[in-house]
Every structure is written in structure tokens, then in C-alpha cells.
Coordinates of C-alpha atoms in Angstrom, one line a residue:
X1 CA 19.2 317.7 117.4
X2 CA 21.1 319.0 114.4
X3 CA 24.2 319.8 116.6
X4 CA 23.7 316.2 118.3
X5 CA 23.9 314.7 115.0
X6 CA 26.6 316.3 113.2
X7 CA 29.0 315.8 116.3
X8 CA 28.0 312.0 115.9
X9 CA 28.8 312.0 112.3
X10 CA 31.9 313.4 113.0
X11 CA 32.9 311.0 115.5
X12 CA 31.8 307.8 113.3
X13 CA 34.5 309.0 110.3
X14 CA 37.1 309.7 113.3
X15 CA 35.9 306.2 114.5
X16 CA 36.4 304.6 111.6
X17 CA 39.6 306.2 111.1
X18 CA 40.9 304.9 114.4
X19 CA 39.6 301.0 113.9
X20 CA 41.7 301.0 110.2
X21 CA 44.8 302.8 111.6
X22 CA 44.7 300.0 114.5
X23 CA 44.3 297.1 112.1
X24 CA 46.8 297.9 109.5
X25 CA 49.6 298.2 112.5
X26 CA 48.1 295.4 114.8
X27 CA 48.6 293.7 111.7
X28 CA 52.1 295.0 110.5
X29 CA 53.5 294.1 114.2
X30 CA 52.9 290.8 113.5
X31 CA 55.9 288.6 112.8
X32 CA 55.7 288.0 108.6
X33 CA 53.2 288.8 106.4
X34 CA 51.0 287.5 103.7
X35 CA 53.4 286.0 101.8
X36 CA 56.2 284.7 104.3
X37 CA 54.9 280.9 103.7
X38 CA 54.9 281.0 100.2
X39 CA 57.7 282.7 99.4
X40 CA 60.2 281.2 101.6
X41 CA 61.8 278.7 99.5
X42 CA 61.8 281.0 96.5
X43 CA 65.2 282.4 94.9
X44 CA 66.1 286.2 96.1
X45 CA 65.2 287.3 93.1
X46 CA 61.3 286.2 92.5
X47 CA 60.8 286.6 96.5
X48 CA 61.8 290.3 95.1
X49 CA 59.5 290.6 92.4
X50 CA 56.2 289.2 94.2
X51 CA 57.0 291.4 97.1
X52 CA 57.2 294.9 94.7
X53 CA 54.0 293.1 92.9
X54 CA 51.8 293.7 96.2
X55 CA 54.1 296.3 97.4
X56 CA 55.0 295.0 100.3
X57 CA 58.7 295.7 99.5
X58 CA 58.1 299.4 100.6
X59 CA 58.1 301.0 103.5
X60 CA 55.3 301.3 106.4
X61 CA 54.8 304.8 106.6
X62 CA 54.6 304.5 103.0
X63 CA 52.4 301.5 102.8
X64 CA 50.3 303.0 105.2
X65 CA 49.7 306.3 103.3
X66 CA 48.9 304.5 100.5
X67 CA 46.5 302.5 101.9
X68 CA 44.4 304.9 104.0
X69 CA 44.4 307.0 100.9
X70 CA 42.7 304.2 98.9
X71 CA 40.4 303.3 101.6
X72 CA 39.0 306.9 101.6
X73 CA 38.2 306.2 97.9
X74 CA 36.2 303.2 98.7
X75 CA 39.1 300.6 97.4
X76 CA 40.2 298.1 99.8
X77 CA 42.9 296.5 97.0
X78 CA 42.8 292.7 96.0
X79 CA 42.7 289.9 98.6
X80 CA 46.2 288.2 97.8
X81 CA 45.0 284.7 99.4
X82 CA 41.9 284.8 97.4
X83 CA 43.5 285.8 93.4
X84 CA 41.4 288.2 92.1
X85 CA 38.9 288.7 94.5
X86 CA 37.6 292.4 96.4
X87 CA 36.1 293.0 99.7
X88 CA 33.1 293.9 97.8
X89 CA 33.0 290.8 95.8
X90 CA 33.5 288.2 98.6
X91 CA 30.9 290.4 100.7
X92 CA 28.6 290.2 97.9
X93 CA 28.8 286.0 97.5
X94 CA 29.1 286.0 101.4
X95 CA 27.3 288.1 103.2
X96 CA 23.6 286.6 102.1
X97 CA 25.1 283.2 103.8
X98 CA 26.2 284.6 107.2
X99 CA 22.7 286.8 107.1
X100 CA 20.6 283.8 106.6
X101 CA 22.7 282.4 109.3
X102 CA 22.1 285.5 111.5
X103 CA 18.9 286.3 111.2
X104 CA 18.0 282.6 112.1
X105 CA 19.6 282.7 115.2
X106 CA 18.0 286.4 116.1
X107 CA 14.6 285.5 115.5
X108 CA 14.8 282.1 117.2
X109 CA 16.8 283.4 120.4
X110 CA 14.9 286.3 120.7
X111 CA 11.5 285.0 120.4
X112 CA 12.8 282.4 123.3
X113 CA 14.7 284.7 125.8
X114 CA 11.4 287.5 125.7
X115 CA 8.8 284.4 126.3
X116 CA 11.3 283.1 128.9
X117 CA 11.9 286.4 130.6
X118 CA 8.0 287.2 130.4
X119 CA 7.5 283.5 132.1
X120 CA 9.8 284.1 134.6
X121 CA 8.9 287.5 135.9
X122 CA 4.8 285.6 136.2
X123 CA 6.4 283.3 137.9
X124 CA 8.7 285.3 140.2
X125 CA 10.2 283.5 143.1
X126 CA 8.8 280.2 142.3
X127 CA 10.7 277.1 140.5
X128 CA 9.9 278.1 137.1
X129 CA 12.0 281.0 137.8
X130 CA 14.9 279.9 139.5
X131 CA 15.2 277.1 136.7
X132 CA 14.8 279.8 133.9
X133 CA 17.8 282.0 135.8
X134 CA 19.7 278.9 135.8
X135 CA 19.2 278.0 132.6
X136 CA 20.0 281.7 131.5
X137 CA 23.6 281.5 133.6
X138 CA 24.4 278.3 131.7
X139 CA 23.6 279.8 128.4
X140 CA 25.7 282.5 129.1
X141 CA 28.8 280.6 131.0
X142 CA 29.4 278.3 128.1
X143 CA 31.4 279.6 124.7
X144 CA 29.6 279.1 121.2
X145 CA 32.6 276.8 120.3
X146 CA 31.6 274.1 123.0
X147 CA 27.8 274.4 122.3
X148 CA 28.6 274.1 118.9
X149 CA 30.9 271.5 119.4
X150 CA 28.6 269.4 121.8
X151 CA 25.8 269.8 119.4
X152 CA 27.5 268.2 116.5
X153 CA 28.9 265.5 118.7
X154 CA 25.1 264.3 120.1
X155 CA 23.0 265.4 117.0
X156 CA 25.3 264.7 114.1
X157 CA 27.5 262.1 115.5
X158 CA 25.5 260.0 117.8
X159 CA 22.3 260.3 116.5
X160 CA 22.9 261.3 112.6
X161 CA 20.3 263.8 112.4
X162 CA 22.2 266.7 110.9
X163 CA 24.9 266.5 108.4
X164 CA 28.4 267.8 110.6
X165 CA 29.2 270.6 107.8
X166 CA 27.7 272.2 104.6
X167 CA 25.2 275.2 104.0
X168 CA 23.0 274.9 101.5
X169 CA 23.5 277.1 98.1
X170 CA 21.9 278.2 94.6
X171 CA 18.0 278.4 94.7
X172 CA 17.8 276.8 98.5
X173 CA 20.2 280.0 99.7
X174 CA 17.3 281.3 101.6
X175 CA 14.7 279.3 102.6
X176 CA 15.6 275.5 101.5
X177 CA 18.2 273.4 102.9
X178 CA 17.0 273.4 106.4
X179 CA 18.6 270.4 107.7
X180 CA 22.3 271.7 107.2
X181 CA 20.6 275.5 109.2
X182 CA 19.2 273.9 112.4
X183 CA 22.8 273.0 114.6
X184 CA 24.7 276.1 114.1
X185 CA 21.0 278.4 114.2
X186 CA 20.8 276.6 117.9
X187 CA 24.6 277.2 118.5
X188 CA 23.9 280.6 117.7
X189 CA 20.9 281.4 119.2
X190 CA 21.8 281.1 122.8
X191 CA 23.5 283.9 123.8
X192 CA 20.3 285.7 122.0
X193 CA 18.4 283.8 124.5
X194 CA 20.3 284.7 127.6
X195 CA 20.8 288.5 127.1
X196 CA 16.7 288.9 126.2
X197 CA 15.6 286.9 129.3
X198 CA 17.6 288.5 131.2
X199 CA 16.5 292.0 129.5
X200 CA 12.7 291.0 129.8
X201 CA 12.6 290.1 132.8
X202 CA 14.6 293.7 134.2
X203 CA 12.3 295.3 132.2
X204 CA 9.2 293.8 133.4
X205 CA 10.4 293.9 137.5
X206 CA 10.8 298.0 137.0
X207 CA 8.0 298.3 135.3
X208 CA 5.4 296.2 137.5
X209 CA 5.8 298.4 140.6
X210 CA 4.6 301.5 138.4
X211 CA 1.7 303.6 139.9
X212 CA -0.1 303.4 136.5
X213 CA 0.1 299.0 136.5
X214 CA -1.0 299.2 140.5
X215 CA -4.3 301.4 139.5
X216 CA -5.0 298.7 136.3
X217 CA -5.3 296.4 139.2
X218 CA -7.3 298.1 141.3
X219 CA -9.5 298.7 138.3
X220 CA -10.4 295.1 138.2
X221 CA -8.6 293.8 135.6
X222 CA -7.3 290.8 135.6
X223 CA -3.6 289.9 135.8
X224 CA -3.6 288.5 132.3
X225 CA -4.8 291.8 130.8
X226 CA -2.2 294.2 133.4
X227 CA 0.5 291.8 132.6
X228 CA -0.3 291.9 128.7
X229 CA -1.8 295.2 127.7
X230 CA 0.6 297.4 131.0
X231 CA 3.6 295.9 132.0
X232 CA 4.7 293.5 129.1
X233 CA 3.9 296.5 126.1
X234 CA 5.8 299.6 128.8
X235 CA 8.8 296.8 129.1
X236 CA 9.6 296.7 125.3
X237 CA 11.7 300.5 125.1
X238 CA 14.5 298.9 126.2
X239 CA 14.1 295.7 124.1
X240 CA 13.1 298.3 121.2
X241 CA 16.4 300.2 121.4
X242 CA 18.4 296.7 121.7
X243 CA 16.7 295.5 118.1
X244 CA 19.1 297.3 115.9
X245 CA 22.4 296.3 117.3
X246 CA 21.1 292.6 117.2
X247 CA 20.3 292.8 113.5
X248 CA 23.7 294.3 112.9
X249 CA 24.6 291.3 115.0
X250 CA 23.4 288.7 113.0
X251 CA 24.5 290.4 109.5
X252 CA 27.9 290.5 109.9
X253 CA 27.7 287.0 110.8
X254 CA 29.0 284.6 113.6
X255 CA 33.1 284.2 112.9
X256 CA 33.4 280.9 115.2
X257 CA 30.3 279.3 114.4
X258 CA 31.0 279.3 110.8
X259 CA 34.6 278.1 111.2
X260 CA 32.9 275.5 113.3
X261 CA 30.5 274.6 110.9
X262 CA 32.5 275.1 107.9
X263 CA 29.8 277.6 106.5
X264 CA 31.3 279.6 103.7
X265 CA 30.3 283.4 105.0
X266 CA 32.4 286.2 105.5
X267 CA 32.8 284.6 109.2
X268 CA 35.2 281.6 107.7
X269 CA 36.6 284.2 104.8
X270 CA 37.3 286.9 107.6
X271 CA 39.2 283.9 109.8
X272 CA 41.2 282.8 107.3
X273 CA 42.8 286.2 106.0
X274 CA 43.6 286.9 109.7
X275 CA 45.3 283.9 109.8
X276 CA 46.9 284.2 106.5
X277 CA 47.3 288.2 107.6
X278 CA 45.4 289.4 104.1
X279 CA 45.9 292.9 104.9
X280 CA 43.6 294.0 102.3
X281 CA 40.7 291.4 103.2
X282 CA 41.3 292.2 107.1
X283 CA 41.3 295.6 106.8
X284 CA 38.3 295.9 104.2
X285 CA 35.8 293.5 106.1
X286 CA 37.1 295.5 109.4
X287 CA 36.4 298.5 108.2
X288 CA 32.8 297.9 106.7
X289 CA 31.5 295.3 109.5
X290 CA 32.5 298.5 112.1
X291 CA 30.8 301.2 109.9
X292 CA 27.8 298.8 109.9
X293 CA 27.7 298.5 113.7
X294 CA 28.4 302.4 114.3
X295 CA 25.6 303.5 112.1
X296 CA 23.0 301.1 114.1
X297 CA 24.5 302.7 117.5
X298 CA 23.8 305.9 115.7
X299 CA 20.1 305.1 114.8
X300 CA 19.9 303.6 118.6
X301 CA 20.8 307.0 119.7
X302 CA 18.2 308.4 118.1
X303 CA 15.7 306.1 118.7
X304 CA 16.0 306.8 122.3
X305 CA 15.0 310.2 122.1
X306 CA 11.7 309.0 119.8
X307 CA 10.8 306.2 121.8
X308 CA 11.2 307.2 125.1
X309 CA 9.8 311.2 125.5
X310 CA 11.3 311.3 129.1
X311 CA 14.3 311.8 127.0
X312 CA 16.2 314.5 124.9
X313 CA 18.5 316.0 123.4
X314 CA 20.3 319.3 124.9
X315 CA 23.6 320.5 123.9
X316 CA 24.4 318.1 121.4
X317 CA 24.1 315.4 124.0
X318 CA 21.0 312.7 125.3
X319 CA 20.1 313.2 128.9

């Protein structure tokens, strides 16, 4: 276990190493830079100076050095789109905003795809079924983009339910301001819905053949109690080991939805400085958002070995 987990430790700093070397020359290759637009029309001379001011003027190798270097340290520099502002400091206004956002669409999608999964493995081969499989295709077929785009037309538009755009702020950050959460929660929460169904309902289909759910039933229980106390609660290890990688998921925050929405998380803030190729911005959130989502996969790793005792860990790797 000890060998398993230093060789995974190992390979999340190499990982990360990897995603901000890819970045900062993904970004590089790209025709301009940061300050192409606004700098364009300037004299020779002050292009010059606000060029060595973000030291842009130097070379890559060199830029590239210098930025890995300061990475390392745990600065990311100073957005230059955003004056004055760090990736820590829009991640600290931001992130709550895109986790609110999140963790909406998490709980409400999965809560929905495990009852619909559960409901369509009961109903197995009936029309209930085939409508829920249906229904999970179509969920799965169409981009966030049109769903979100459909749902502001018909609920914002048409009827004037929902305002279009706006999240609410100050004391209602968390749990007021409902009416500006509900279209981009839904917009949100359907792929949650698709992928859980769809995992429930796996789950439940391997587990309902088991030799230990066919002697409940010849027990005499009913199929409420196999279904609920056997097959539903011996269905949830892979759900169980999917949990964490959703919840990363829904922190980081949904980029399209928010540009969609105009939300102000790091989603819209993250769009914009690719757009605007804000090295520092990119590469920071990059950076962080990926170390977030390799340290859940890391905890899912190990989770498999606790949750499931059919496996373990030999030679550093799970079997």
C-alpha cells in the first residue's frame, strides 16, 4: 500500500508537470498574445515598454523557465486582463459561485438518474423502461449549450419565469436567490442524470442474478425488501467510487453554462482569459482545477481497495 501510494504521488507532480508544460506552449503557438489587441496602435516605443513590463519581450525558453520556476513556488503571476488580480484571489471571489452552482446540479441530477435507474431496472422490459432509456439517450445526445439555450428561450423568454442572466450575491450567495439558480441547475443537471441511470441500472442488472439475492427470494421475502435491503444497497460500490469525481465535478464549475448564463464563476473568468490568452490566469486555474481532479482520482483509488474487499493492492498496483 505504501509503495502503491508513493508511485501515485509521484505520478500526480509528473502529471501536473505535463498539463502546465502543455498549456504554457498550446498557448505560446497561438498566433499573438495577451496584449496583441491593445497594443497594436501604440507607438514602437510604449508597445516596447508594456511588453518588458509583463515580460513578454523575452524569449520562450526563457519565459518558460521562469514561469515553471514560479509555479513550483505557488505563484501563478498577475492576471494582465484582470489589473491586479491572482489566481488565488479570483478563485477565492469565484469559486463559492461555480460551487453553489455545482453542487446544485450534483445533488439534483444524481438523486434523479439513481431513482430513475432503480425504476427502470423494477421495471425491466416494460414501457417505463424503454421510456427511461430513451429519455437517458436524449439527455446524453444533446450539448449543455442547447439545453441551456432552449431553457431560457421557453422559461425565461416565453413564459417569464426566470430572469435570462444574474446569480445572486452578498448574504443570498448560498442559499437565497433561487429564482436566478433553477435554469442553469437544470441545464446542468442532466448529464448527472444520464450517466447515474445509466450506472444504477448496470449496477442493479449484475447484481440481481447474484446467488445471495436468489436465496433472499427463496427466503420469502418480498421483492420490495430483496430489491431494497440486497440488490439496491450491493449496487452502490460502483456509484460509491463515482461520488468523488462528481464533487470535483461540480467545484470546479460548469465553463459553458456560466458563459451561457453569464454567472460570474471561475467558468466565465476561465473563458475569457483563454480567449484573451491570460497566460497567467490559464495556466494558474489549469493547474489547480487538474491537481483538484487528480487528487479525487487518487482518493477513488483507494477507495476501491476499502470498499470493495475483492480488491487489493499487490505490487504497487490494484487488481
Amino acid at each position: 500500500m505504501l509503495r502503491y501510494t508513493l508511485n501515485r504521488l509521484v505520478m500526480m507532480v509528473f502529471t501536473l508537470f505535463m498539463i502546465a508544460t502543455i498549456t504554457f506552449f498550446l498557448l505560446a503557438a497561438v498566433p499573438g498574445d495577451v496584449l496583441t489587441d491593445r497594443t497594436e496602435r501604440l507607438p514602437p516605443e510604449i508597445r516596447a515598454n508594456i511588453y518588458a513590463r509583463y515580460g513578454l519581450d523575452r524569449p520562450l525558453g526563457e519565459r518558460y523557465l521562469k514561469t515553471m520556476l514560479a509555479m513550483f513556488k505557488g505563484d501563478f503571476g498577475t492576471s494582465i486582463l484582470y489589473e491586479g488580480q491572482t489566481v488565488q484571489s479570483i478563485l477565492k471571489e469565484k469559486l463559492p459561485i461555480s460551487a453553489r452552482l455545482g453542487l446544485q446540479q450534483m445533488l439534483l441530477g444524481i438523486t434523479s438518474g439513481l431513482g430513475l435507474g432503480i425504476l427502470a431496472t423494477v421495471k425491466k422490459d416494460t414501457w417505463i423502461d424503454r421510456g427511461i432509456v430513451f429519455v437517458v439517450v436524449l439527455l446524453i445526445s444533446i450539448p449543455h449549450l442547447v439545453f441551456g439555450l432552449i431553457l431560457q428561450k421557453l422559461f425565461a423568454g416565453t413564459l417569464g419565469w426566470f430572469p435570462v442572466i444574474g446569480w445572486p450575491e452578498g448574504k443570498d450567495l448560498w442559499l437565497g436567490g433561487w429564482k436566478y439558480t433553477v435554469l442553469p441547475t437544470l441545464t446542468g443537471c442532466f448529464s448527472y442524470i444520464a450517466l447515474y441511470a445509466r450506472l444504477m441500472k448496470t449496477s442493479m442488472l449484475d447484481v440481481i442474478n447474484q446467488d445471495y439475492v436468489v436465496t433472499a427470494r427463496s427466503k420469502g421475502l418480498s421483492e420490495f425488501d430483496v430489491v431494497r435491503k440486497h440488490v439496491v444497497r450491493n449496487s452502490f460500490i460502483p456509484i460509491i467510487t463515482l461520488l468523488p469525481l462528481s464533487v470535483a465535478m461540480s467545484i470546479t464549475g460548469s465553463f459553458f453554462i456560466e458563459r451561457i448564463f453569464a454567472i460570474p464563476g471561475i467558468g466565465l473568468y476561465y473563458t475569457t482569459a483563454v480567449q484573451g490568452r491570460d497566460l497567467p490566469i490559464v495556466l494558474g486555474e489549469t493547474v489547480i482545477l487538474s491537481m483538484i481532479f487528480i487528487i479525487v482520482i487518487f482518493i477513488t483509488d483507494i477507495l476501491y481497495a476499502l470498499i470493495d474487499p475483492r480488491i487489493r493492492l499487490r505490487g504497487g498496483k490494484l487488481r
